[in-house]
CSV table of C-alpha atoms in Angstrom, one decimal:
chain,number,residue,atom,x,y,z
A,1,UNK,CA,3.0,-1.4,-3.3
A,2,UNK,CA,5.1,-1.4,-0.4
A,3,UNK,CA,8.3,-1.9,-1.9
A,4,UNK,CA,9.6,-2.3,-5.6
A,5,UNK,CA,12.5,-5.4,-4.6
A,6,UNK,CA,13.1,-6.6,-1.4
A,7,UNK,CA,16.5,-8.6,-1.1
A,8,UNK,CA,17.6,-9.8,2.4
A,9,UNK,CA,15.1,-7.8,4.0
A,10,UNK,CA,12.5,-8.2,6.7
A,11,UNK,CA,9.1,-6.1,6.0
A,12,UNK,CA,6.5,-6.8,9.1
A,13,UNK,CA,3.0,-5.3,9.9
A,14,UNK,CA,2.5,-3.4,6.2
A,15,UNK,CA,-0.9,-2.7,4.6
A,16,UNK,CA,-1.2,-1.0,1.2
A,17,UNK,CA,-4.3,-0.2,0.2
A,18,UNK,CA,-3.7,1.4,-3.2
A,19,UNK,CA,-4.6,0.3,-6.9
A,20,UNK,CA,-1.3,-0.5,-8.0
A,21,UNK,CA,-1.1,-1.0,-12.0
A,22,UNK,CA,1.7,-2.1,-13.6
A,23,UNK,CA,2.2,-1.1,-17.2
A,24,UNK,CA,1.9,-2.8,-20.8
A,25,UNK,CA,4.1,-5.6,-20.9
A,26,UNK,CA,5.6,-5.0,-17.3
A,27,UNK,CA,6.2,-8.0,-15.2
A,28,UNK,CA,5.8,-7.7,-11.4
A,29,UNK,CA,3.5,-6.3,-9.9
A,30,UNK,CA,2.4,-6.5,-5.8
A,31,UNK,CA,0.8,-5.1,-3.0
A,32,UNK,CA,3.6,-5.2,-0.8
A,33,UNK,CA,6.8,-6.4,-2.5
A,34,UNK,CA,6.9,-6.9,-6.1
A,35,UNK,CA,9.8,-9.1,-6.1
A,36,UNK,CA,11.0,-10.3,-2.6
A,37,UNK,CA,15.0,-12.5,-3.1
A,38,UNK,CA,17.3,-14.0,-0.9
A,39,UNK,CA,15.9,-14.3,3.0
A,40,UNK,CA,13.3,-12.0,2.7
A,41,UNK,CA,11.2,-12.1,5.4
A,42,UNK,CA,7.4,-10.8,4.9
A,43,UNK,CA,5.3,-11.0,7.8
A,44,UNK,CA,1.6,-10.1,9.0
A,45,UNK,CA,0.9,-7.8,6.1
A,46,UNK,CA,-2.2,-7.1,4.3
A,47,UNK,CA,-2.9,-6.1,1.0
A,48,UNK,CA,-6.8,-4.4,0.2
A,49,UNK,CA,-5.9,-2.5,-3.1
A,50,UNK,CA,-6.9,-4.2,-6.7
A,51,UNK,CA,-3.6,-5.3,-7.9
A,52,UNK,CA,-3.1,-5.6,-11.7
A,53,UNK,CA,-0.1,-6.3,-14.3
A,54,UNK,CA,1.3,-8.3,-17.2
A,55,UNK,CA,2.7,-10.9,-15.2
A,56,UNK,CA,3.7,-12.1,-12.2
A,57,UNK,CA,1.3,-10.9,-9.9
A,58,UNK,CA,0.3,-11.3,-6.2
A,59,UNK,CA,-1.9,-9.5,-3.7
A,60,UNK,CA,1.4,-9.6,-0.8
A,61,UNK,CA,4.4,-10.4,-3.9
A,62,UNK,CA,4.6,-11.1,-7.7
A,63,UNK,CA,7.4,-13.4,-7.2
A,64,UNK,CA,9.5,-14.9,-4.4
A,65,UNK,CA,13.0,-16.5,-5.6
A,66,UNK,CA,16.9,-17.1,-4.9
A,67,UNK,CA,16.1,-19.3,-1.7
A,68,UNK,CA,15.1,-18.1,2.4
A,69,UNK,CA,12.3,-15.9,0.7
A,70,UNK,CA,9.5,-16.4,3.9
A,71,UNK,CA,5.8,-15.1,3.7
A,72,UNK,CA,3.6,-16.2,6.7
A,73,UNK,CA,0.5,-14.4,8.5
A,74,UNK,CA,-0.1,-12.6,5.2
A,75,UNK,CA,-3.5,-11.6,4.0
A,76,UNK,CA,-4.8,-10.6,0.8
A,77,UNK,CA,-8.0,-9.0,0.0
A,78,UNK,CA,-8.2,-6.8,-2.9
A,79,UNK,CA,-8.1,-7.9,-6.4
A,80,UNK,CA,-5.7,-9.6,-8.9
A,81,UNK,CA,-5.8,-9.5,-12.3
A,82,UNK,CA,-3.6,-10.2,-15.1
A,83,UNK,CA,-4.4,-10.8,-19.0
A,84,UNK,CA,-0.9,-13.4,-18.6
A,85,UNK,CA,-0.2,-16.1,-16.7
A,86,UNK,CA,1.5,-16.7,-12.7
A,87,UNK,CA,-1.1,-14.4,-10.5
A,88,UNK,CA,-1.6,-15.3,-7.2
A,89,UNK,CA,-3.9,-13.8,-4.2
A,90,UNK,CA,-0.6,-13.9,-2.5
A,91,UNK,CA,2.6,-14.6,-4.7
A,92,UNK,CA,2.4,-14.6,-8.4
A,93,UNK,CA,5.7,-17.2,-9.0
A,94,UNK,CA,7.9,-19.0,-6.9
A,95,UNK,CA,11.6,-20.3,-7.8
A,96,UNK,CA,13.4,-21.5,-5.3
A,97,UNK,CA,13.4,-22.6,-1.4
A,98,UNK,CA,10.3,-20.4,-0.5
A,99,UNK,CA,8.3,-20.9,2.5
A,100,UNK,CA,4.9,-19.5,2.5
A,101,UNK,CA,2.7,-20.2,5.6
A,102,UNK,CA,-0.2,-19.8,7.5
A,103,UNK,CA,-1.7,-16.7,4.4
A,104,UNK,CA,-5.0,-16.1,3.7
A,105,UNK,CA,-7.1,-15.0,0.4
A,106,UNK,CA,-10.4,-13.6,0.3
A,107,UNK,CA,-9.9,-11.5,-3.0
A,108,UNK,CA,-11.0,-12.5,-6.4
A,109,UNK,CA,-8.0,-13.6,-8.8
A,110,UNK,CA,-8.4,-13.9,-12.4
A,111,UNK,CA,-5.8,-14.1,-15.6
A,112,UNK,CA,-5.3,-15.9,-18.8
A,113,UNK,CA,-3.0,-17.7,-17.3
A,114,UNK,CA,-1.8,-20.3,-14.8
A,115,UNK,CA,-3.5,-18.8,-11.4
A,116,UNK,CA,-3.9,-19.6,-8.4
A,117,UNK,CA,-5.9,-18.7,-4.9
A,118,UNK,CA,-2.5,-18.5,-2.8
A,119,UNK,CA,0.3,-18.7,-5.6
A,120,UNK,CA,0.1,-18.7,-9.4
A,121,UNK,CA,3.0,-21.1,-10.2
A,122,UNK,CA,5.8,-23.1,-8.2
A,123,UNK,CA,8.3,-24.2,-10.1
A,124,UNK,CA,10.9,-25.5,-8.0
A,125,UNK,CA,9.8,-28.9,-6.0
A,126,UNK,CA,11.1,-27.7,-2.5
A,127,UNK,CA,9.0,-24.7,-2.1
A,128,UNK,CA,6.8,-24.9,1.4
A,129,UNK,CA,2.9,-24.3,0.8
A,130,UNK,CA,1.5,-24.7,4.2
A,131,UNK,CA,-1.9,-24.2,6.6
A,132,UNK,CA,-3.0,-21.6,3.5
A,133,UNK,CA,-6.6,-20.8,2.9
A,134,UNK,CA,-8.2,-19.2,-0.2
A,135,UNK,CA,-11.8,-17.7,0.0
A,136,UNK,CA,-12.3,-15.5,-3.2
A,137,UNK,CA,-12.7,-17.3,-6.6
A,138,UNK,CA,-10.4,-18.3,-9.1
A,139,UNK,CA,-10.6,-17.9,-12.8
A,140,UNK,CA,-7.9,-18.9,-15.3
A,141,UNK,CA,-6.2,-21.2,-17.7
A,142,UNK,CA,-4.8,-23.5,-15.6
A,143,UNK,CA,-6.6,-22.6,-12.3
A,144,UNK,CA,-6.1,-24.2,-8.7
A,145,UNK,CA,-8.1,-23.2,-5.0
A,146,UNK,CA,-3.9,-22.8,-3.4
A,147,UNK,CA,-2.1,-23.5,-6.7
A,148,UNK,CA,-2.4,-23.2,-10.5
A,149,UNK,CA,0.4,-25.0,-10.9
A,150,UNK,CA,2.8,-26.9,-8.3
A,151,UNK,CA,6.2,-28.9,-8.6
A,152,UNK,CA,6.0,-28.7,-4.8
A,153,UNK,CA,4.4,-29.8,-2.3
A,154,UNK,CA,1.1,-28.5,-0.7
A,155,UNK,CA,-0.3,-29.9,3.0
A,156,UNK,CA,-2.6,-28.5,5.5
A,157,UNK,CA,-4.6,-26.1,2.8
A,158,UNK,CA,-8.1,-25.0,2.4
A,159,UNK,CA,-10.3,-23.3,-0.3
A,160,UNK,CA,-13.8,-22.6,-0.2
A,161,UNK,CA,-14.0,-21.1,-3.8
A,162,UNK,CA,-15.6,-20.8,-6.9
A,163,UNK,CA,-12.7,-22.4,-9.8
A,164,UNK,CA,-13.4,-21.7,-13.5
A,165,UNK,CA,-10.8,-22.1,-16.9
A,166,UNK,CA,-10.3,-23.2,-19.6
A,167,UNK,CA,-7.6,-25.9,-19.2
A,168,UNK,CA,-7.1,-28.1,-16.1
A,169,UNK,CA,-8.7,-27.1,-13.1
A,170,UNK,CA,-8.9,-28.3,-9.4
A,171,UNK,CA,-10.0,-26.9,-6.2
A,172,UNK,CA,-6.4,-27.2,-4.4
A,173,UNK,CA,-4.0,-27.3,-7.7
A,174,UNK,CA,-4.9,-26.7,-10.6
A,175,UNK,CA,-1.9,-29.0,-12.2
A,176,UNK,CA,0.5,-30.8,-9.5
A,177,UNK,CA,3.6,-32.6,-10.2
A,178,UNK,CA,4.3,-33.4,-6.5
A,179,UNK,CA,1.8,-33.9,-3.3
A,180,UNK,CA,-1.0,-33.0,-1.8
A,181,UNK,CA,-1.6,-33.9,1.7
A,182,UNK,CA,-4.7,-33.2,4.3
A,183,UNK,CA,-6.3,-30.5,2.5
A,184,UNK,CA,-9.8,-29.6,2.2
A,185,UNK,CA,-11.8,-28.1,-0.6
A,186,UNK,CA,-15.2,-27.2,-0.4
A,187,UNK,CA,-15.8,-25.0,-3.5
A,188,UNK,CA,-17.3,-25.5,-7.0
């Protein structure tokens, strides 16, 4: 994508519409930041391209951790795919103080694995899921609408989504071990 790492770095107003492919076994792969750390700010930027990888995959970052990592007005519409697990439309994994706000997903996400229409998997319980919306369909193992799989929790969300898997399902989170709060889901 954009960038390979982003630590303590601010990255507004990107598109990247290229196929990016990450190899055999290769974790992280993104539109725009593979692996945003530490106060990263990502802001207003759109991903079109067909993202694919091992793991850790996300249409605007495969994974956002360290704490201060911010995504907001983000938009992803290409497609994510992974055979593994923690694929997102817009982050693949989250672990740590992450915000991410007010992004949209209108691509189709599928994996294996834990998945999910805005984030794959959250695994710290003060992560900031907020006013998200997720349009393309989900498939997976455990599969959510906003989240596969949350220790955080999610308010303000809505998907309007097809959600298919083999393990548990749901059109918000697929698997919660926190809150939900004043979302909306209208898929099947």
């Amino acid at each position: 994508g954009i960038a390979g790492a982003a630590d303590s770095t601010k990255i507004y107003d990107c598109i990247n519409n290229a196929r990016i492919q990450g190899g055999s076994g290769v974790s992280l792969a993104a539109g725009i930041v593979a692996s945003a750390s530490f106060d990263t700010t990502i802001t207003n930027c759109k991903n079109t391209g067909t993202i694919a990888g091992s793991k850790q995959v996300g249409g605007i970052a495969g994974e956002a951790r360290y704490g201060g990592v911010k995504i907001e007005k983000c938009r992803n519409e290409g497609v994510i795919r992974s055979a593994y697990s923690f694929i997102g439309g817009i982050v693949g994994s989250i672990n740590g103080k992450e915000t991410v706000i007010d992004c949209t997903n209108t691509g189709k996400v599928g994996s294996g694995g834990t998945v999910g229409g805005i984030v794959g998997y959250i695994q710290s319980s003060d992560t900031k899921i907020e006013r998200c919306s997720n349009f393309g369909d989900v498939n997976g193992s455990d599969a959510g609408g906003i989240v596969g799989l949350s220790n955080s929790p999610v308010i303000n969300c809505v998907s309007q989504a097809k959600i298919t898997g083999a393990g548990s399902i749901g059109g918000i989170c697929g698997v919660i071990y926190n809150s939900i709060t004043n979302c909306y889901n209208n898929g099947s």
